[in-house]
mmCIF file of C-alpha atoms in Angstrom:
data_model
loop_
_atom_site.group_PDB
_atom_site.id
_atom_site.type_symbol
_atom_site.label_atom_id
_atom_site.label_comp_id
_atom_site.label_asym_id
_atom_site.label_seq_id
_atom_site.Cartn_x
_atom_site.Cartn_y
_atom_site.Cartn_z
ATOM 1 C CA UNK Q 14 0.000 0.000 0.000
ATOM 2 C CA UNK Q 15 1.029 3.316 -0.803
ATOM 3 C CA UNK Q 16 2.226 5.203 1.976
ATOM 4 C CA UNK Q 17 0.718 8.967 2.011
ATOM 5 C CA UNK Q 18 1.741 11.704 3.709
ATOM 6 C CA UNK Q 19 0.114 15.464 4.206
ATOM 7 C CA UNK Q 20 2.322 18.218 5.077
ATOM 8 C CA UNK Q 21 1.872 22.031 4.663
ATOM 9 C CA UNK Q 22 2.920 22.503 1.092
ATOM 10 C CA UNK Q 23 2.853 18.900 -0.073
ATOM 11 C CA UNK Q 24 1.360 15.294 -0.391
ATOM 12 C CA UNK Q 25 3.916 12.774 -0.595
ATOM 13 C CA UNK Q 26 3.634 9.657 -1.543
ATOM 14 C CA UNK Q 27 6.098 6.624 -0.761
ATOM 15 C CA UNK Q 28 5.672 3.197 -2.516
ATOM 16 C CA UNK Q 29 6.818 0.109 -1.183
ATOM 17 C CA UNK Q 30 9.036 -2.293 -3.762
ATOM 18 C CA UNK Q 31 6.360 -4.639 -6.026
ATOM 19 C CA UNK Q 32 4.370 -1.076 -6.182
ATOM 20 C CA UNK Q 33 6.943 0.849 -7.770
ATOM 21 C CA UNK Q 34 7.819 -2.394 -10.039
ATOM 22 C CA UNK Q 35 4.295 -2.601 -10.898
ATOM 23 C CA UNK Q 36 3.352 0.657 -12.002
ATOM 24 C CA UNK Q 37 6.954 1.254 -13.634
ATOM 25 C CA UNK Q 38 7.132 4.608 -11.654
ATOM 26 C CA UNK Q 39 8.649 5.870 -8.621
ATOM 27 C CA UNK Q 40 7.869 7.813 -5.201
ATOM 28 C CA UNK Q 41 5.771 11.139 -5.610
ATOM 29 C CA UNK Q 42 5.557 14.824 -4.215
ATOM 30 C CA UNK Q 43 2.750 16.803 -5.093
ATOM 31 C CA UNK Q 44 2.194 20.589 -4.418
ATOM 32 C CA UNK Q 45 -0.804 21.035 -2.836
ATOM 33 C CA UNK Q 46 -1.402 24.178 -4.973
ATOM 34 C CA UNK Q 47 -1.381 21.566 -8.140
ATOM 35 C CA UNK Q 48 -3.921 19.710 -6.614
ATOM 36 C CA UNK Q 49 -7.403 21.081 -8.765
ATOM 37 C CA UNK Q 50 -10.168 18.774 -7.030
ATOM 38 C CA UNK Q 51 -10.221 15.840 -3.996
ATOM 39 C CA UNK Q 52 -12.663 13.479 -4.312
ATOM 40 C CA UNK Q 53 -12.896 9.594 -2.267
ATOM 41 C CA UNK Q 54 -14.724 6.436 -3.161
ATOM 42 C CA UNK Q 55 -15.001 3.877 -0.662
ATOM 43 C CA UNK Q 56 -16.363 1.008 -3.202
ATOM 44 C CA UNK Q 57 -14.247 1.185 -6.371
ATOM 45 C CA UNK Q 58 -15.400 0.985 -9.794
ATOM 46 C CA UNK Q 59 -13.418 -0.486 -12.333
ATOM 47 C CA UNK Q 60 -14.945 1.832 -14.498
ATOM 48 C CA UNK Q 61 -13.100 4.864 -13.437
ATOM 49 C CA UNK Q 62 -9.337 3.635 -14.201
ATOM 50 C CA UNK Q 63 -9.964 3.316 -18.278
ATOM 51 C CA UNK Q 64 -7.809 1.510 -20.447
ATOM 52 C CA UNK Q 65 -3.936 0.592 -19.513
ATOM 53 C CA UNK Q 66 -0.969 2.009 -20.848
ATOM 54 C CA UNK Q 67 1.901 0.786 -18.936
ATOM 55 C CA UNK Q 68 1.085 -1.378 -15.661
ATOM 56 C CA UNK Q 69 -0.166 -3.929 -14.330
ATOM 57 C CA UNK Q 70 -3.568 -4.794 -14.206
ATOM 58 C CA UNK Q 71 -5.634 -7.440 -12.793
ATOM 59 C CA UNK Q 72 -9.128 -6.370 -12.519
ATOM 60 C CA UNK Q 73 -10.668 -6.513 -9.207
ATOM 61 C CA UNK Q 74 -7.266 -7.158 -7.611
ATOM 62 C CA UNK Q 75 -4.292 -4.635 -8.434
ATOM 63 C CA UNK Q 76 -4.519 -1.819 -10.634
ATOM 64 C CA UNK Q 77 -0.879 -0.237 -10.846
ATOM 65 C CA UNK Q 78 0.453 2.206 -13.245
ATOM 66 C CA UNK Q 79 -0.410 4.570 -16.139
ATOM 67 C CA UNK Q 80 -3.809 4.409 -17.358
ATOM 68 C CA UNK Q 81 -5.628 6.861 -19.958
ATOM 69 C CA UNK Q 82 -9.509 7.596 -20.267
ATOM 70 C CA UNK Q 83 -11.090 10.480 -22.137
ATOM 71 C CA UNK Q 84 -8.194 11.480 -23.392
ATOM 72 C CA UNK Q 85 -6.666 11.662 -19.405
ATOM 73 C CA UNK Q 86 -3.491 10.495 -18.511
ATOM 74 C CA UNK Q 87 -4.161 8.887 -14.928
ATOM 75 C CA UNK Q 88 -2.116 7.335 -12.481
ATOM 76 C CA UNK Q 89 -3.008 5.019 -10.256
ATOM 77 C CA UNK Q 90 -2.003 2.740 -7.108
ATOM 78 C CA UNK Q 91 -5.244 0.551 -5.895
ATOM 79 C CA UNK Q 92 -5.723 -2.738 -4.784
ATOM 80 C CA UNK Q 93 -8.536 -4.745 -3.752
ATOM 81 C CA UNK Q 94 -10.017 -3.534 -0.106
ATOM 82 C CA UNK Q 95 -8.642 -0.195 -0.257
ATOM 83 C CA UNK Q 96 -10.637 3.015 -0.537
ATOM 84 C CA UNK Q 97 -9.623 5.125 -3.702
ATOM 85 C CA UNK Q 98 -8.548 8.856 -3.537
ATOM 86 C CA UNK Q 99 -9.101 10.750 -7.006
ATOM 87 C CA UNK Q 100 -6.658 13.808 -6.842
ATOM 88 C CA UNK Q 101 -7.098 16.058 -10.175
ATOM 89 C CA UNK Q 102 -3.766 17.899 -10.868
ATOM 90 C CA UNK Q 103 -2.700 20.841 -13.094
ATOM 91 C CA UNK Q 104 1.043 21.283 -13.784
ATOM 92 C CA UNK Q 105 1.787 17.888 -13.990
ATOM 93 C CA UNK Q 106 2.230 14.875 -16.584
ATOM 94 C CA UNK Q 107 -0.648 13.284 -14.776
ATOM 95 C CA UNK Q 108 -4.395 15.257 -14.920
ATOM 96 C CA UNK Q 109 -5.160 12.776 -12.558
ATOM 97 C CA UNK Q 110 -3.982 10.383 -9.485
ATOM 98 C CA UNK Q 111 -6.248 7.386 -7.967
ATOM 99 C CA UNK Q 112 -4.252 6.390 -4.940
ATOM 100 C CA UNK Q 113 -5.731 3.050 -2.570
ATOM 101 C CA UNK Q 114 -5.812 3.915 0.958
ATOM 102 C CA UNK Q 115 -7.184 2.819 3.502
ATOM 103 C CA UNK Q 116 -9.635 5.822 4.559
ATOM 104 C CA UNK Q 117 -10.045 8.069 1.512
ATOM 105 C CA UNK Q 118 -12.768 10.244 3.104
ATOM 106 C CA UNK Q 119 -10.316 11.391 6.217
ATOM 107 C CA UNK Q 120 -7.731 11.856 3.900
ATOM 108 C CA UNK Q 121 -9.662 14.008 1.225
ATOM 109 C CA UNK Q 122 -11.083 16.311 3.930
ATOM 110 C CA UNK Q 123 -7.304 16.745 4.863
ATOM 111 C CA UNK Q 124 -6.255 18.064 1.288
ATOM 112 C CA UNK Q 125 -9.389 19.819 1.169
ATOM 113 C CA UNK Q 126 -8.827 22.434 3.437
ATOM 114 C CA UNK Q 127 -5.581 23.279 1.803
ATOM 115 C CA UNK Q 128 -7.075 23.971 -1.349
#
């Protein structure tokens, strides 16, 4: 699970090993003033991820790397039982980040009142 943490200025976010080999990417720092919209969603849809570029993917079970829908790049770290936070970005390769977690809803009021 990816580790998140909320400071001031920034949201970092730490991935363990088979994360970070999964998704073909590394550990994270986002500005908080890049961060557009928070949203949460306790029961995940596969819907919202889209179609894989680079990753892995095993619907219903991990969903790791760089996805793209409506013409959106996405990242995303989620795997089964986790709660999904949906972070929209500007300045950034990614317009949006789905991270698993284990309670979105906390975590999105956090970011919320930052921005």
């Amino acid at each position: 699970m990816a580790k998140l943490t909320v400071t001031k200025d920034t949201l970092q976010i730490e991935l363990g090993f088979w994360e970070r080999l999964g998704s073909f990417s590394r550990n994270a720092t986002i500005q908080r003033s890049d961060i557009t919209e928070v949203g949460h969603m306790e029961k995940v849809s596969m819907s919202i991820f889209g179609y894989r570029v680079i990753g892995t993917g095993l619907p219903g079970v991990v969903v790791l790397g760089h996805f793209r829908k409506s013409k959106k790049r996405m990242m995303v770290y989620w795997t089964r039982g986790q709660q999904a936070l949906i972070l929209d970005l500007k300045n950034s390769p990614y317009k949006r980040m789905i991270i698993g977690c284990d309670n979105a809803k906390a975590l999105a009021k956090e970011l919320t009142t930052g921005v």
